[in-house]
Amino acid sequence: MSSGKFLRLGVLGSGKGSNMVALAEACAARQIPAQIAVVLADVPDAGILKHACDRGLTAEYLPPGKFRTKLDEDAERAYVARLQSAQVDLVVLAGFMRVLKGDFLRAFPGRIVNIHPSLLPAFPGLEAWKQALDCGVKVTGCTVHFVDAGVDSGPIIAQETVPVLADDTPATLHERIQVVERRLYPQVVGALAEGRISTRGRMVVWAGTSRG
Ligand code: GRF
C-alpha cells in the first residue's frame, strides 16, 4: 500500500473517537507515515467530530440516509465521493456503527480496515465486551481486520489479548480493551503505510516481524 509518501486516511466514526485521537497523535508525532485527510461521522454530535476539529482536521457529518444499520444508496455515494475527493488511500473505521456494502467496498478494494473489541471470530457485532462477560470467557481482546461484506468477518490483520477480571463490569472491560486498541490501531495503520502487510487469501502476513 505504501508509495513512499504519507498514506492518506479517511476515518469514519459514530462515537466518542478515542481511536481517531490515537491515530491523529501517532500521525502528528510522525510515528507513522500517514495523515488524516478527512474524518466523517454519521452522527451529527459525535465526539469524533469535535476531537477532529480540536486538532484542526477536516471533519464532516454526512447523513446516513433512511436505514439504521447501513448507509442508503445516496449516502453511500456521498461517503465514497467525499473520501475520493479527499484522495484517501485507506478507509479506517473507528467505531462506525454501520455495515459497508457493495459500491463502497468496490470503491476501496482491500483498503478498508476496522477495529473490533473482541478476539474475532468470537463475539462479532454489538457490545462485544458484554458478550464476552456474559459468555464467561477468561480472555478477550481486540482485532484489526480488513473489511468485507459481512459483520466483522474480514481477514484478520492483528489481535491482542486482554484478560477478563472477576470484578469486571461491561464498562471496565471495555475501557481496558480500548487502552489496547489505541496502541494497536496506529501500529497496524503504520505497518500498512510502510507496505509491511500483505495478504494470501484470508491469511494476512506481516513482513519483518513475528506477527502472522
Ligand atoms: C471501539 O471499541 C471499537 O473497537 C469499536 O467501537 C469503539 C469505538 O470507540 N468498533 P472510539 O469511538 O474510537 O472511542
mmCIF file of C-alpha atoms and ligand atoms in Angstrom:
data_model
loop_
_atom_site.group_PDB
_atom_site.id
_atom_site.type_symbol
_atom_site.label_atom_id
_atom_site.label_comp_id
_atom_site.label_asym_id
_atom_site.label_seq_id
_atom_site.Cartn_x
_atom_site.Cartn_y
_atom_site.Cartn_z
ATOM 1 C CA MET A 1 0.000 0.000 0.000
ATOM 2 C CA SER A 2 2.981 2.295 0.515
ATOM 3 C CA SER A 3 4.180 4.539 -2.310
ATOM 4 C CA GLY A 4 6.859 6.225 -0.261
ATOM 5 C CA LYS A 5 4.601 9.091 0.747
ATOM 6 C CA PHE A 6 2.247 9.705 3.611
ATOM 7 C CA LEU A 7 -0.768 7.424 3.453
ATOM 8 C CA ARG A 8 -3.956 9.496 3.378
ATOM 9 C CA LEU A 9 -6.523 8.231 5.863
ATOM 10 C CA GLY A 10 -10.268 8.705 5.794
ATOM 11 C CA VAL A 11 -11.559 7.965 9.293
ATOM 12 C CA LEU A 12 -15.239 7.063 9.769
ATOM 13 C CA GLY A 13 -16.858 7.041 13.206
ATOM 14 C CA SER A 14 -20.120 7.324 15.073
ATOM 15 C CA GLY A 15 -18.972 7.739 18.674
ATOM 16 C CA LYS A 16 -16.504 9.319 21.015
ATOM 17 C CA GLY A 17 -13.479 9.000 18.731
ATOM 18 C CA SER A 18 -10.711 7.806 21.045
ATOM 19 C CA ASN A 19 -9.216 5.585 18.318
ATOM 20 C CA MET A 20 -9.217 8.506 15.879
ATOM 21 C CA VAL A 21 -7.396 10.592 18.519
ATOM 22 C CA ALA A 22 -4.758 7.864 18.932
ATOM 23 C CA LEU A 23 -4.274 7.762 15.156
ATOM 24 C CA ALA A 24 -4.125 11.554 14.908
ATOM 25 C CA GLU A 25 -1.497 11.693 17.652
ATOM 26 C CA ALA A 26 0.619 8.980 16.012
ATOM 27 C CA CYS A 27 0.436 10.881 12.695
ATOM 28 C CA ALA A 28 1.215 14.248 14.287
ATOM 29 C CA ALA A 29 4.190 12.787 16.177
ATOM 30 C CA ARG A 30 5.454 11.282 12.884
ATOM 31 C CA GLN A 31 5.381 7.832 14.490
ATOM 32 C CA ILE A 32 3.634 6.511 11.384
ATOM 33 C CA PRO A 33 3.910 7.726 7.756
ATOM 34 C CA ALA A 34 0.252 8.655 7.488
ATOM 35 C CA GLN A 35 -2.004 11.681 7.730
ATOM 36 C CA ILE A 36 -5.708 12.031 8.371
ATOM 37 C CA ALA A 37 -7.199 13.576 5.237
ATOM 38 C CA VAL A 38 -10.814 13.654 6.424
ATOM 39 C CA VAL A 39 -12.992 12.477 9.322
ATOM 40 C CA LEU A 40 -16.616 11.602 8.540
ATOM 41 C CA ALA A 41 -19.393 10.801 11.004
ATOM 42 C CA ASP A 42 -22.972 9.618 10.585
ATOM 43 C CA VAL A 43 -23.997 11.176 13.919
ATOM 44 C CA PRO A 44 -24.095 14.993 13.955
ATOM 45 C CA ASP A 45 -22.919 15.452 17.556
ATOM 46 C CA ALA A 46 -20.442 12.551 17.656
ATOM 47 C CA GLY A 47 -17.408 13.211 19.836
ATOM 48 C CA ILE A 48 -15.149 12.129 16.986
ATOM 49 C CA LEU A 49 -16.092 15.298 15.047
ATOM 50 C CA LYS A 50 -15.264 17.571 17.967
ATOM 51 C CA HIS A 51 -11.942 15.828 18.635
ATOM 52 C CA ALA A 52 -11.073 16.128 14.939
ATOM 53 C CA CYS A 53 -11.980 19.834 14.823
ATOM 54 C CA ASP A 54 -9.957 20.464 18.007
ATOM 55 C CA ARG A 55 -6.954 19.036 16.164
ATOM 56 C CA GLY A 56 -7.522 21.138 13.047
ATOM 57 C CA LEU A 57 -8.589 18.152 10.958
ATOM 58 C CA THR A 58 -11.252 18.296 8.257
ATOM 59 C CA ALA A 59 -14.341 16.759 9.852
ATOM 60 C CA GLU A 60 -17.851 16.492 8.497
ATOM 61 C CA TYR A 61 -21.193 14.992 9.359
ATOM 62 C CA LEU A 62 -22.662 13.124 6.388
ATOM 63 C CA PRO A 63 -26.282 11.965 6.803
ATOM 64 C CA PRO A 64 -26.555 8.167 6.609
ATOM 65 C CA GLY A 65 -29.973 8.037 4.959
ATOM 66 C CA LYS A 66 -33.030 6.026 5.781
ATOM 67 C CA PHE A 67 -31.603 2.784 7.211
ATOM 68 C CA ARG A 68 -30.486 2.075 10.775
ATOM 69 C CA THR A 69 -27.568 -0.319 10.270
ATOM 70 C CA LYS A 70 -26.217 0.593 6.824
ATOM 71 C CA LEU A 71 -25.896 3.606 4.519
ATOM 72 C CA ASP A 72 -28.624 4.043 1.941
ATOM 73 C CA GLU A 73 -27.621 4.348 -1.725
ATOM 74 C CA ASP A 74 -27.464 8.134 -1.815
ATOM 75 C CA ALA A 75 -25.495 8.241 1.414
ATOM 76 C CA GLU A 76 -23.124 5.563 0.182
ATOM 77 C CA ARG A 77 -22.449 7.631 -2.949
ATOM 78 C CA ALA A 78 -21.867 10.745 -0.826
ATOM 79 C CA TYR A 79 -19.410 8.969 1.500
ATOM 80 C CA VAL A 80 -17.456 7.455 -1.394
ATOM 81 C CA ALA A 81 -17.363 10.779 -3.260
ATOM 82 C CA ARG A 82 -16.132 12.656 -0.186
ATOM 83 C CA LEU A 83 -13.414 10.089 0.518
ATOM 84 C CA GLN A 84 -12.336 10.151 -3.113
ATOM 85 C CA SER A 85 -12.291 13.946 -3.249
ATOM 86 C CA ALA A 86 -10.048 13.885 -0.155
ATOM 87 C CA GLN A 87 -7.781 11.454 -2.067
ATOM 88 C CA VAL A 88 -7.993 8.865 0.671
ATOM 89 C CA ASP A 89 -5.728 5.807 0.326
ATOM 90 C CA LEU A 90 -7.076 3.882 3.321
ATOM 91 C CA VAL A 91 -10.521 3.986 4.933
ATOM 92 C CA VAL A 92 -10.207 3.497 8.696
ATOM 93 C CA LEU A 93 -13.368 2.544 10.559
ATOM 94 C CA ALA A 94 -13.134 3.749 14.146
ATOM 95 C CA GLY A 95 -16.420 2.977 15.847
ATOM 96 C CA PHE A 96 -18.524 3.422 12.687
ATOM 97 C CA MET A 97 -21.801 1.715 13.538
ATOM 98 C CA ARG A 98 -22.919 0.802 10.013
ATOM 99 C CA VAL A 99 -22.099 -2.160 7.789
ATOM 100 C CA LEU A 100 -20.499 -1.135 4.478
ATOM 101 C CA LYS A 101 -21.868 -2.744 1.336
ATOM 102 C CA GLY A 102 -21.410 -3.164 -2.433
ATOM 103 C CA ASP A 103 -20.334 0.028 -4.130
ATOM 104 C CA PHE A 104 -18.499 1.299 -1.056
ATOM 105 C CA LEU A 105 -16.414 -1.886 -0.792
ATOM 106 C CA ARG A 106 -15.777 -1.875 -4.549
ATOM 107 C CA ALA A 107 -14.565 1.743 -4.401
ATOM 108 C CA PHE A 108 -11.796 0.830 -1.915
ATOM 109 C CA PRO A 109 -10.890 -2.807 -2.570
ATOM 110 C CA GLY A 110 -8.609 -4.160 0.157
ATOM 111 C CA ARG A 111 -8.310 -0.629 1.525
ATOM 112 C CA ILE A 112 -10.820 -0.569 4.382
ATOM 113 C CA VAL A 113 -9.877 -1.614 7.922
ATOM 114 C CA ASN A 114 -11.861 -1.877 11.149
ATOM 115 C CA ILE A 115 -11.113 -2.379 14.829
ATOM 116 C CA HIS A 116 -13.391 -4.604 16.871
ATOM 117 C CA PRO A 117 -13.363 -5.086 20.652
ATOM 118 C CA SER A 118 -13.079 -8.891 20.787
ATOM 119 C CA LEU A 119 -10.870 -11.685 19.532
ATOM 120 C CA LEU A 120 -12.736 -12.377 16.292
ATOM 121 C CA PRO A 121 -14.314 -14.594 15.157
ATOM 122 C CA ALA A 122 -15.652 -14.659 18.740
ATOM 123 C CA PHE A 123 -18.283 -12.054 19.563
ATOM 124 C CA PRO A 124 -18.888 -10.142 16.313
ATOM 125 C CA GLY A 125 -21.483 -7.396 16.296
ATOM 126 C CA LEU A 126 -22.620 -5.085 19.055
ATOM 127 C CA GLU A 127 -21.223 -4.773 22.607
ATOM 128 C CA ALA A 128 -18.601 -7.458 22.117
ATOM 129 C CA TRP A 129 -17.165 -6.798 25.588
ATOM 130 C CA LYS A 130 -20.587 -7.527 27.122
ATOM 131 C CA GLN A 131 -20.908 -10.677 25.018
ATOM 132 C CA ALA A 132 -17.514 -11.804 26.400
ATOM 133 C CA LEU A 133 -18.588 -11.157 30.003
ATOM 134 C CA ASP A 134 -21.940 -12.887 29.523
ATOM 135 C CA CYS A 135 -20.169 -15.885 27.975
ATOM 136 C CA GLY A 136 -17.729 -16.163 30.897
ATOM 137 C CA VAL A 137 -14.508 -16.219 28.852
ATOM 138 C CA LYS A 138 -11.298 -15.524 30.787
ATOM 139 C CA VAL A 139 -9.537 -13.765 27.921
ATOM 140 C CA THR A 140 -10.856 -11.388 25.300
ATOM 141 C CA GLY A 141 -9.153 -8.604 23.371
ATOM 142 C CA CYS A 142 -9.333 -6.640 20.152
ATOM 143 C CA THR A 143 -8.918 -7.336 16.459
ATOM 144 C CA VAL A 144 -7.933 -5.175 13.500
ATOM 145 C CA HIS A 145 -9.209 -6.647 10.241
ATOM 146 C CA PHE A 146 -9.839 -5.850 6.610
ATOM 147 C CA VAL A 147 -13.495 -5.142 5.912
ATOM 148 C CA ASP A 148 -15.602 -7.375 3.714
ATOM 149 C CA ALA A 149 -19.364 -7.527 3.165
ATOM 150 C CA GLY A 150 -20.032 -9.421 6.401
ATOM 151 C CA VAL A 151 -20.235 -8.236 10.000
ATOM 152 C CA ASP A 152 -16.703 -8.168 11.483
ATOM 153 C CA SER A 153 -15.781 -11.064 9.194
ATOM 154 C CA GLY A 154 -12.880 -9.878 7.020
ATOM 155 C CA PRO A 155 -9.257 -11.150 7.072
ATOM 156 C CA ILE A 156 -7.593 -10.595 10.452
ATOM 157 C CA ILE A 157 -4.538 -8.316 10.466
ATOM 158 C CA ALA A 158 -3.681 -8.216 14.180
ATOM 159 C CA GLN A 159 -5.081 -9.225 17.553
ATOM 160 C CA GLU A 160 -4.145 -8.544 21.150
ATOM 161 C CA THR A 161 -5.491 -10.194 24.259
ATOM 162 C CA VAL A 162 -6.993 -8.590 27.359
ATOM 163 C CA PRO A 163 -7.728 -10.668 30.492
ATOM 164 C CA VAL A 164 -11.266 -10.657 31.856
ATOM 165 C CA LEU A 165 -11.128 -9.930 35.607
ATOM 166 C CA ALA A 166 -13.503 -11.353 38.206
ATOM 167 C CA ASP A 167 -14.813 -7.927 39.177
ATOM 168 C CA ASP A 168 -15.114 -6.564 35.628
ATOM 169 C CA THR A 169 -18.241 -4.714 34.587
ATOM 170 C CA PRO A 170 -19.018 -4.121 30.909
ATOM 171 C CA ALA A 171 -17.638 -0.593 31.317
ATOM 172 C CA THR A 172 -14.331 -1.572 32.983
ATOM 173 C CA LEU A 173 -13.687 -4.359 30.490
ATOM 174 C CA HIS A 174 -14.452 -2.139 27.503
ATOM 175 C CA GLU A 175 -12.140 0.576 28.827
ATOM 176 C CA ARG A 176 -9.231 -1.887 29.256
ATOM 177 C CA ILE A 177 -9.828 -3.203 25.742
ATOM 178 C CA GLN A 178 -9.825 0.351 24.422
ATOM 179 C CA VAL A 179 -6.442 1.078 26.030
ATOM 180 C CA VAL A 180 -5.032 -1.758 23.923
ATOM 181 C CA GLU A 181 -6.966 -0.644 20.828
ATOM 182 C CA ARG A 182 -5.401 2.805 20.991
ATOM 183 C CA ARG A 183 -1.943 1.221 20.835
ATOM 184 C CA LEU A 184 -2.718 -1.496 18.279
ATOM 185 C CA TYR A 185 -4.620 0.521 15.653
ATOM 186 C CA PRO A 186 -1.829 3.046 14.982
ATOM 187 C CA GLN A 187 0.680 0.172 14.795
ATOM 188 C CA VAL A 188 -1.389 -1.572 12.138
ATOM 189 C CA VAL A 189 -2.045 1.588 10.139
ATOM 190 C CA GLY A 190 1.682 2.373 10.322
ATOM 191 C CA ALA A 191 2.559 -1.090 9.029
ATOM 192 C CA LEU A 192 0.060 -0.692 6.167
ATOM 193 C CA ALA A 193 1.510 2.734 5.363
ATOM 194 C CA GLU A 194 5.006 1.249 5.255
ATOM 195 C CA GLY A 195 3.860 -1.544 2.943
ATOM 196 C CA ARG A 196 4.725 -4.214 5.523
ATOM 197 C CA ILE A 197 1.436 -6.086 5.295
ATOM 198 C CA SER A 198 0.421 -8.435 2.500
ATOM 199 C CA THR A 199 -2.379 -10.938 2.050
ATOM 200 C CA ARG A 200 -2.542 -14.515 0.815
ATOM 201 C CA GLY A 201 -6.226 -15.279 0.630
ATOM 202 C CA ARG A 202 -7.506 -14.825 4.162
ATOM 203 C CA MET A 203 -4.021 -15.005 5.638
ATOM 204 C CA VAL A 204 -2.518 -11.592 6.390
ATOM 205 C CA VAL A 205 1.271 -11.624 6.591
ATOM 206 C CA TRP A 206 3.497 -9.071 8.324
ATOM 207 C CA ALA A 207 6.968 -8.546 6.835
ATOM 208 C CA GLY A 208 9.892 -8.310 9.210
ATOM 209 C CA THR A 209 8.094 -9.272 12.447
ATOM 210 C CA SER A 210 6.973 -12.417 14.195
ATOM 211 C CA ARG A 211 3.336 -11.459 13.611
ATOM 212 C CA GLY A 212 1.362 -13.546 11.126
HETATM 213 C C1 GRF B 1 -14.087 0.705 19.817
HETATM 214 O O1 GRF B 1 -14.189 -0.067 20.964
HETATM 215 C C2 GRF B 1 -14.008 -0.142 18.588
HETATM 216 O O2 GRF B 1 -13.445 -1.382 18.834
HETATM 217 C C3 GRF B 1 -15.445 -0.317 18.203
HETATM 218 O O3 GRF B 1 -16.061 0.905 18.514
HETATM 219 C C4 GRF B 1 -15.342 1.531 19.568
HETATM 220 C C5 GRF B 1 -15.027 2.935 19.126
HETATM 221 O O4 GRF B 1 -14.510 3.700 20.156
HETATM 222 N N1 GRF B 1 -15.557 -0.678 16.807
HETATM 223 P P1 GRF B 1 -13.990 5.190 19.887
HETATM 224 O O5 GRF B 1 -15.144 5.956 19.286
HETATM 225 O O6 GRF B 1 -12.821 5.082 18.966
HETATM 226 O O7 GRF B 1 -13.602 5.701 21.242
#
